[in-house]
Amino acid sequence: MDKTDILYSPALQTDSPELAAIARKVQAQERITDEDALLLFEKASLPFVGALANQIRERKHGDTTYFNRNFHIEPTNVCVYSCHFCSYSRIYAHRDEGWELSIEQMMEMVKKYDGKPVTEVHIVGGVHPKMNLEFFAELLTRIKAHRPDLHIKGFTAVELDYMFRKAKKTVEEGMQYLHEAGLDSLPGGGAEIFAPEIREQICADKIDGEGWLNIHAAAHKLGMHSNATMLYGHIENYAHRVHHMRRLRETQDITGGFNTFIPLKFRNKENDMSHVAESSLIEDMKVYAIARIYLDNFPHIKAYWPMLGRQNAQLSLSFGVNDIDGTIDDTTRIYSMAGSEEQTPAMSTAQLVTLIKQARRKPVERGTLYNVIRDYSDIPLEEIESNPLLN
Ligand code: V47
Ligand code: SF4
């Protein structure tokens, strides 16, 4: 082998034969096992996993880093569930602290973006006992009638499970109904950690891990795509993280419908788990890198910058990440309430493009399904800033 091969790089030098074997597997584009992933969490250094993840990212995407232009609608923060990590929901009994938007109010939000070059609306919120399947189907129909080109990515499996059960529909029937009303794809929320022993302690009353996977598989069967998240850095251990990713990888082998994996760092402000310390930046970067190495059948790994902060999101591009979500304005409250770096998350296209270019990557605006909308590499910053269709 040529001495310039990545296997000879200082980052990959190790005394551990097991780690060296994992590096060779990655080099040979072979799938790593659960034991390998566990070993990476336990024993590998950050440079080691970073070098491997970076190689995979480069192989899959070259220098392209994706972002999209979207806006969020959060119909309510009232929720029948009581996940201990959640800083966002207000239980139904305390409705006065919560908000509930009417269809008219949500349509006003959609209309605010008339003429603006957003391609996606992301709809996600608490599980309100009165906002039922018909209510959301009407919302979807109204949005599509107003703006047919807007991709609607909406509702976590947690919200869908509640809606379908209340409407006495099977998962397949409920999904078909919403899809026909205009739902295009599903976001990745609600996955948390699939392992029952952890789920019981952090979010006992909502849909379990297998139910979550089942809802996504049903969407995939209809030709819809979806994302997957993992809430990490609280009371789970490495084996729980590997189990979570294994169930995703197995499901993806069957359906092929997942687009993106989004690790979500647990933030500890103003929730029942405030006593749990947050993970270190080194741990965060290891999670991105190991996810990139293990999830060989997931096309994309996304860093959700409002949660991680823009500085660390930029750093994550060196640890396997090839997508940094979008130009969110002030329409999302979930993260600022949980103590994320970004109290009022908002970034213009020019700012996102700058962030990606500083990392020496190619900024590409994508649609929800990773169709290329525009390559920003050669567009001067002044032109982006002065053209409302670009910024
Ligand atoms: O499922 C709640 C998480 C998720 C906290 O698919 C918390 O493109 C950290 O899934 N600390 C919802 N995380 C958000 C979500 C998402 C976000 C952006 C893009 C996409 C996508 C999906 O937020 C919940 C939960 O895991 N969350 N509280 C907290 N204290
Ligand atoms: Fe409700 Fe979602 Fe918060 Fe859980 S994480 S309490 S389901 S809003």
Coordinates of C-alpha atoms and ligand atoms in Angstrom, one line a residue:
M1 CA 0.0 0.0 0.0
D2 CA 1.1 3.5 -0.8
K3 CA 2.5 5.5 2.1
T4 CA 0.1 8.3 1.4
D5 CA -2.9 6.0 2.0
I6 CA -5.1 7.2 4.8
L7 CA -4.4 4.1 6.8
Y8 CA -0.9 5.4 7.4
S9 CA -2.1 8.8 8.7
P10 CA -1.1 9.6 12.3
A11 CA -4.8 9.7 13.3
L12 CA -5.2 6.1 12.5
Q13 CA -2.1 4.7 14.2
T14 CA -3.2 2.5 17.1
D15 CA -1.8 -0.2 19.4
S16 CA -5.2 -1.9 19.3
P17 CA -5.5 -4.7 16.6
E18 CA -9.3 -4.5 16.9
L19 CA -9.3 -0.8 16.1
A20 CA -6.8 -1.3 13.2
A21 CA -9.2 -4.0 11.8
I22 CA -12.1 -1.5 11.9
A23 CA -10.0 1.0 10.0
R24 CA -9.2 -1.6 7.4
K25 CA -12.9 -2.5 7.1
V26 CA -13.9 1.1 6.5
Q27 CA -11.1 1.5 3.9
A28 CA -12.5 -1.6 2.2
Q29 CA -16.0 -0.2 2.3
E30 CA -17.2 -3.1 4.5
R31 CA -20.0 -2.7 7.1
I32 CA -18.9 -2.5 10.7
T33 CA -20.5 -4.7 13.4
D34 CA -22.2 -3.6 16.6
E35 CA -19.2 -4.8 18.5
D36 CA -17.0 -2.6 16.3
A37 CA -19.2 0.4 17.0
L38 CA -19.1 -0.2 20.7
L39 CA -15.4 -0.4 20.6
L40 CA -15.2 2.9 18.7
F41 CA -17.3 4.6 21.5
E42 CA -15.2 2.9 24.3
K43 CA -11.6 3.0 22.9
A44 CA -11.1 5.1 19.8
S45 CA -9.8 8.6 20.0
L46 CA -11.6 11.5 18.4
P47 CA -9.0 11.8 15.6
F48 CA -9.4 8.1 14.8
V49 CA -13.1 8.2 14.3
G50 CA -12.9 11.6 12.7
A51 CA -10.5 10.4 10.1
L52 CA -12.7 7.4 9.2
A53 CA -15.9 9.4 9.1
N54 CA -14.3 12.1 7.0
Q55 CA -13.2 9.6 4.5
I56 CA -16.7 8.1 4.2
R57 CA -18.3 11.6 4.0
E58 CA -15.9 12.4 1.2
R59 CA -16.6 9.2 -0.7
K60 CA -20.3 9.7 -0.5
H61 CA -20.6 13.5 -1.1
G62 CA -17.2 15.0 -2.0
D63 CA -17.1 18.5 -0.8
T64 CA -20.8 19.1 -1.0
T65 CA -22.5 20.4 2.1
Y66 CA -26.3 20.7 1.9
F67 CA -28.6 23.2 3.5
N68 CA -32.3 24.0 2.8
R69 CA -34.6 26.9 3.1
N70 CA -37.6 26.2 5.3
F71 CA -39.8 27.5 8.0
H72 CA -41.3 25.9 11.0
I73 CA -44.9 25.8 12.3
E74 CA -45.4 24.6 15.8
P75 CA -49.2 24.2 16.1
T76 CA -49.1 23.8 19.9
N77 CA -46.8 23.3 22.9
V78 CA -49.6 21.6 24.8
C79 CA -48.8 17.9 25.2
V80 CA -50.5 15.0 26.8
Y81 CA -47.2 13.3 27.4
S82 CA -44.5 14.2 29.9
C83 CA -41.1 13.3 28.6
H84 CA -38.6 14.2 31.3
F85 CA -36.1 15.8 28.9
C86 CA -38.7 18.1 27.3
S87 CA -38.5 21.8 28.1
Y88 CA -41.1 22.7 25.6
S89 CA -44.4 21.1 26.5
R90 CA -47.0 22.4 28.8
I91 CA -49.3 19.7 30.1
Y92 CA -52.9 20.0 29.2
A93 CA -53.9 20.9 32.7
H94 CA -51.8 24.1 32.5
R95 CA -53.0 25.3 29.2
D96 CA -52.7 28.9 30.1
E97 CA -48.9 28.7 29.7
G98 CA -49.3 27.1 26.3
W99 CA -50.3 28.1 22.8
E100 CA -52.7 26.5 20.4
L101 CA -52.8 27.8 16.8
S102 CA -56.0 27.7 14.7
I103 CA -55.8 26.7 11.1
E104 CA -56.3 30.3 10.2
Q105 CA -53.4 31.4 12.3
M106 CA -51.2 28.7 10.7
M107 CA -52.3 29.7 7.2
E108 CA -51.2 33.3 8.1
M109 CA -47.8 32.0 8.8
V110 CA -47.7 30.1 5.5
K111 CA -48.8 33.3 3.7
K112 CA -46.0 35.3 5.3
Y113 CA -43.7 33.3 3.0
D114 CA -45.6 34.1 -0.2
G115 CA -43.1 35.1 -2.9
K116 CA -40.2 33.9 -0.7
P117 CA -38.0 31.1 -2.0
V118 CA -38.6 28.6 0.8
T119 CA -39.1 25.0 -0.3
E120 CA -40.3 23.3 2.8
V121 CA -42.5 23.7 5.8
H122 CA -41.6 21.7 8.9
I123 CA -44.6 21.1 11.1
V124 CA -44.1 19.6 14.6
G125 CA -45.4 20.3 18.0
G126 CA -46.8 18.8 21.2
V127 CA -49.6 16.2 21.2
H128 CA -52.7 18.2 21.8
P129 CA -55.8 16.1 22.7
K130 CA -58.1 18.2 20.6
M131 CA -56.0 18.6 17.5
N132 CA -57.1 15.5 15.7
L133 CA -56.5 13.7 12.4
E134 CA -59.2 15.7 10.6
F135 CA -57.8 19.0 11.9
F136 CA -54.4 18.3 10.5
A137 CA -55.7 16.8 7.3
E138 CA -57.5 20.1 6.7
L139 CA -54.4 22.1 7.5
L140 CA -52.4 20.0 5.0
T141 CA -55.1 20.4 2.3
R142 CA -55.2 24.2 2.9
I143 CA -51.4 24.6 2.7
K144 CA -51.3 22.5 -0.6
A145 CA -54.2 24.5 -2.1
H146 CA -52.4 27.8 -1.3
R147 CA -48.9 26.7 -2.3
P148 CA -48.7 23.3 -4.1
D149 CA -44.9 23.5 -4.6
L150 CA -44.2 23.6 -0.8
H151 CA -42.9 20.3 0.5
I152 CA -44.7 19.5 3.8
K153 CA -42.5 17.6 6.2
G154 CA -44.7 17.1 9.2
F155 CA -45.5 15.3 12.5
T156 CA -43.3 13.0 14.5
A157 CA -44.2 9.4 14.9
V158 CA -45.4 10.3 18.4
E159 CA -47.9 12.8 17.1
L160 CA -49.0 10.4 14.3
D161 CA -49.5 7.5 16.7
Y162 CA -51.8 9.6 18.9
M163 CA -53.8 10.9 15.9
F164 CA -54.2 7.5 14.3
R165 CA -55.3 5.8 17.6
K166 CA -57.8 8.5 18.4
A167 CA -59.3 8.3 14.9
K168 CA -59.4 4.5 15.3
K169 CA -57.3 4.0 12.1
T170 CA -54.5 1.6 11.6
V171 CA -51.1 3.1 10.9
E172 CA -51.4 2.3 7.2
E173 CA -54.8 3.8 6.9
G174 CA -53.8 7.0 8.9
M175 CA -50.7 7.4 6.9
Q176 CA -52.5 7.0 3.5
Y177 CA -55.1 9.5 4.7
L178 CA -52.5 12.2 5.6
H179 CA -50.4 11.5 2.5
E180 CA -53.5 12.0 0.3
A181 CA -54.2 15.3 2.2
G182 CA -50.7 16.6 1.3
L183 CA -48.2 15.2 3.8
D184 CA -45.0 14.6 1.8
S185 CA -42.5 13.3 4.4
L186 CA -41.8 12.8 8.1
P187 CA -39.3 14.5 10.3
G188 CA -37.1 12.4 12.6
G189 CA -38.3 13.4 16.0
G190 CA -39.7 11.3 18.8
A191 CA -37.1 8.5 18.4
E192 CA -35.1 9.5 21.5
I193 CA -33.5 6.1 22.5
F194 CA -35.3 3.0 21.4
A195 CA -34.0 0.7 24.3
P196 CA -37.0 0.0 26.5
E197 CA -35.0 0.3 29.8
I198 CA -34.0 3.9 28.9
R199 CA -37.3 4.9 27.3
E200 CA -39.1 3.8 30.5
Q201 CA -37.1 6.3 32.5
I202 CA -37.2 9.3 30.1
C203 CA -40.4 9.1 28.2
A204 CA -42.4 6.2 29.5
D205 CA -45.9 7.1 28.2
K206 CA -45.4 7.7 24.5
I207 CA -45.0 5.3 21.6
D208 CA -42.2 2.7 22.1
G209 CA -39.2 2.3 19.8
E210 CA -40.7 -0.5 17.7
G211 CA -43.9 1.6 17.2
W212 CA -41.8 4.5 16.1
L213 CA -40.0 2.3 13.5
N214 CA -43.3 0.8 12.4
I215 CA -44.7 4.2 11.6
H216 CA -41.7 5.2 9.6
A217 CA -41.7 1.9 7.7
A218 CA -45.4 2.5 6.8
A219 CA -44.5 5.9 5.4
H220 CA -41.7 4.4 3.4
K221 CA -44.0 1.8 2.0
L222 CA -46.1 4.6 0.5
G223 CA -43.0 6.0 -1.1
M224 CA -42.6 8.8 1.4
H225 CA -39.2 9.5 2.9
S226 CA -38.3 10.3 6.5
N227 CA -35.5 11.3 8.9
A228 CA -34.4 9.7 12.1
T229 CA -33.0 11.2 15.3
M230 CA -31.3 10.0 18.4
L231 CA -31.4 11.9 21.6
Y232 CA -28.0 11.2 23.2
G233 CA -25.9 12.4 26.2
H234 CA -28.3 11.8 29.1
I235 CA -28.7 8.5 30.9
E236 CA -28.1 6.1 28.0
N237 CA -24.8 4.2 27.7
Y238 CA -22.8 3.3 24.5
A239 CA -24.6 0.0 24.0
H240 CA -28.0 1.8 24.0
R241 CA -26.7 4.1 21.3
V242 CA -25.5 1.2 19.2
H243 CA -28.8 -0.6 19.7
H244 CA -30.7 2.5 18.5
M245 CA -28.5 2.8 15.4
R246 CA -28.8 -1.0 14.7
R247 CA -32.6 -0.9 14.6
L248 CA -32.4 2.1 12.2
R249 CA -29.8 0.3 10.0
E250 CA -31.9 -2.9 9.9
T251 CA -35.1 -0.9 9.0
Q252 CA -33.3 1.0 6.4
D253 CA -32.0 -2.3 4.9
I254 CA -35.6 -3.3 4.4
T255 CA -37.3 0.0 3.4
G256 CA -34.6 2.3 2.1
G257 CA -36.8 5.2 3.0
F258 CA -34.6 7.2 5.5
N259 CA -32.8 10.2 4.1
T260 CA -30.9 11.6 7.1
F261 CA -29.7 10.7 10.6
I262 CA -29.7 13.6 13.0
P263 CA -28.0 13.1 16.4
L264 CA -29.6 15.5 18.9
K265 CA -27.5 16.5 21.9
F266 CA -29.5 16.5 25.2
R267 CA -29.8 20.0 26.6
N268 CA -30.5 20.3 30.2
K269 CA -32.2 23.7 30.7
E270 CA -35.6 23.9 32.4
N271 CA -36.6 20.3 32.3
D272 CA -37.0 17.4 34.8
M273 CA -33.5 16.2 33.9
S274 CA -31.6 19.4 34.6
H275 CA -29.4 17.5 37.1
V276 CA -28.0 15.4 34.2
A277 CA -24.8 17.0 32.9
E278 CA -24.5 17.7 29.2
S279 CA -22.1 15.8 27.0
S280 CA -18.7 17.3 26.1
L281 CA -17.9 18.6 22.6
I282 CA -15.5 15.7 22.1
E283 CA -18.4 13.3 22.8
D284 CA -20.6 15.2 20.4
M285 CA -18.2 15.0 17.6
K286 CA -17.6 11.2 18.3
V287 CA -21.3 10.6 18.0
Y288 CA -21.5 12.3 14.6
A289 CA -18.4 10.4 13.4
I290 CA -19.5 6.9 14.7
A291 CA -22.9 7.5 13.2
R292 CA -21.3 8.2 9.9
I293 CA -19.2 5.1 10.1
Y294 CA -21.9 2.7 11.4
L295 CA -24.9 3.9 9.3
D296 CA -23.5 2.9 5.9
N297 CA -27.0 2.8 4.4
F298 CA -28.0 6.3 5.5
P299 CA -27.2 8.8 2.7
H300 CA -26.9 11.8 5.0
I301 CA -25.8 12.9 8.5
K302 CA -27.2 16.2 9.6
A303 CA -26.1 18.6 12.3
Y304 CA -29.0 20.6 13.5
W305 CA -27.3 23.9 14.1
P306 CA -30.0 25.6 16.3
M307 CA -29.3 22.9 18.8
L308 CA -25.6 22.5 18.5
G309 CA -24.7 26.2 17.9
R310 CA -23.3 27.4 14.6
Q311 CA -19.6 27.2 15.7
N312 CA -19.9 23.5 16.6
A313 CA -22.1 22.8 13.6
Q314 CA -19.2 24.0 11.4
L315 CA -16.8 21.8 13.3
S316 CA -19.0 18.8 12.8
L317 CA -18.4 19.1 9.0
S318 CA -15.0 17.5 9.8
F319 CA -16.6 14.6 11.6
G320 CA -18.9 13.0 8.9
V321 CA -21.6 15.6 8.6
N322 CA -22.7 16.7 5.2
D323 CA -25.9 18.7 5.9
I324 CA -26.6 21.6 8.3
D325 CA -30.3 21.9 7.9
G326 CA -31.7 25.3 7.0
T327 CA -32.2 28.9 7.2
I328 CA -34.6 28.8 10.1
D329 CA -36.0 32.1 11.2
D330 CA -37.5 32.7 14.6
T331 CA -40.3 30.2 14.1
T332 CA -39.0 27.4 16.3
R333 CA -39.0 27.5 20.1
I334 CA -38.1 23.9 21.1
Y335 CA -34.4 24.4 21.3
S336 CA -34.1 27.9 22.8
M337 CA -36.4 26.6 25.6
A338 CA -34.1 23.6 26.2
G339 CA -31.0 25.8 26.6
S340 CA -29.4 25.5 23.2
E341 CA -26.6 27.8 22.1
E342 CA -28.9 29.7 19.8
Q343 CA -31.5 31.6 21.8
T344 CA -33.2 33.0 18.7
P345 CA -32.2 30.7 15.9
A346 CA -32.0 32.5 12.7
M347 CA -29.5 32.4 9.8
S348 CA -29.8 33.9 6.4
T349 CA -28.7 32.1 3.3
A350 CA -25.6 34.3 3.1
Q351 CA -24.6 33.4 6.7
L352 CA -25.1 29.7 6.0
V353 CA -23.1 29.8 2.8
T354 CA -20.3 31.7 4.6
L355 CA -20.2 29.1 7.3
I356 CA -19.9 26.3 4.8
K357 CA -17.3 28.1 2.7
Q358 CA -15.2 28.9 5.7
A359 CA -15.0 25.1 6.2
R360 CA -13.8 24.9 2.6
R361 CA -16.9 23.0 1.5
K362 CA -19.3 23.5 -1.4
P363 CA -22.6 25.0 -0.2
V364 CA -25.5 23.5 -2.1
E365 CA -29.1 24.4 -1.4
R366 CA -31.3 21.2 -1.6
G367 CA -35.0 20.4 -1.5
T368 CA -36.2 18.1 1.3
L369 CA -35.4 15.0 -0.8
Y370 CA -31.9 16.2 -1.6
N371 CA -32.7 17.4 -5.1
V372 CA -30.2 20.1 -5.9
I373 CA -31.7 23.6 -6.1
R374 CA -28.7 25.8 -6.4
D375 CA -24.9 25.5 -6.0
Y376 CA -23.7 28.6 -4.2
S377 CA -20.0 28.0 -4.6
D378 CA -19.4 30.6 -7.3
I379 CA -22.0 33.2 -6.3
P380 CA -20.3 36.2 -4.7
L381 CA -21.5 37.0 -1.2
E382 CA -22.6 40.5 -2.1
E383 CA -24.8 39.1 -4.8
I384 CA -26.4 36.7 -2.4
E385 CA -26.9 39.4 0.2
S386 CA -28.5 41.9 -2.3
N387 CA -30.8 39.4 -4.1
P388 CA -33.9 38.6 -2.1
L389 CA -34.4 35.4 -4.2
L390 CA -30.9 34.2 -3.2
N391 CA -30.9 35.3 0.5
Ligands
V47_1 O1 -37.9 14.2 19.5 C1 -36.7 17.7 23.0 C2 -35.7 16.6 20.9 C3 -36.9 16.4 19.0 C4 -34.9 18.2 24.0 O2 -36.2 15.6 10.8 C5 -34.6 17.7 22.8 O3 -35.3 17.3 9.8 C6 -32.3 18.0 23.2 O4 -36.7 15.8 15.8 N1 -32.6 18.5 24.4 C7 -37.8 17.1 18.0 N2 -33.3 17.6 22.3 C8 -37.0 17.8 16.9 C9 -36.6 17.0 15.8 C10 -36.0 17.6 14.5 C11 -35.4 18.8 14.6 C12 -34.9 19.3 13.4 C13 -35.0 18.7 12.2 C14 -35.6 17.5 12.1 C15 -35.7 16.8 10.9 C16 -36.1 16.9 13.3 O5 -36.3 17.3 19.8 C17 -37.6 15.5 20.0 C18 -36.5 15.3 21.1 O6 -35.7 14.3 20.7 N3 -35.7 17.4 22.2 N4 -36.2 18.2 24.2 C19 -33.8 18.6 24.9 N5 -34.0 19.0 26.1
SF4_2 FE1 -44.6 16.0 24.2 FE2 -42.7 15.8 22.4 FE3 -42.2 17.1 24.7 FE4 -42.5 14.5 24.7 S1 -40.9 15.6 23.6 S2 -43.5 16.0 26.2 S3 -44.1 14.1 23.2 S4 -43.7 17.7 23.1

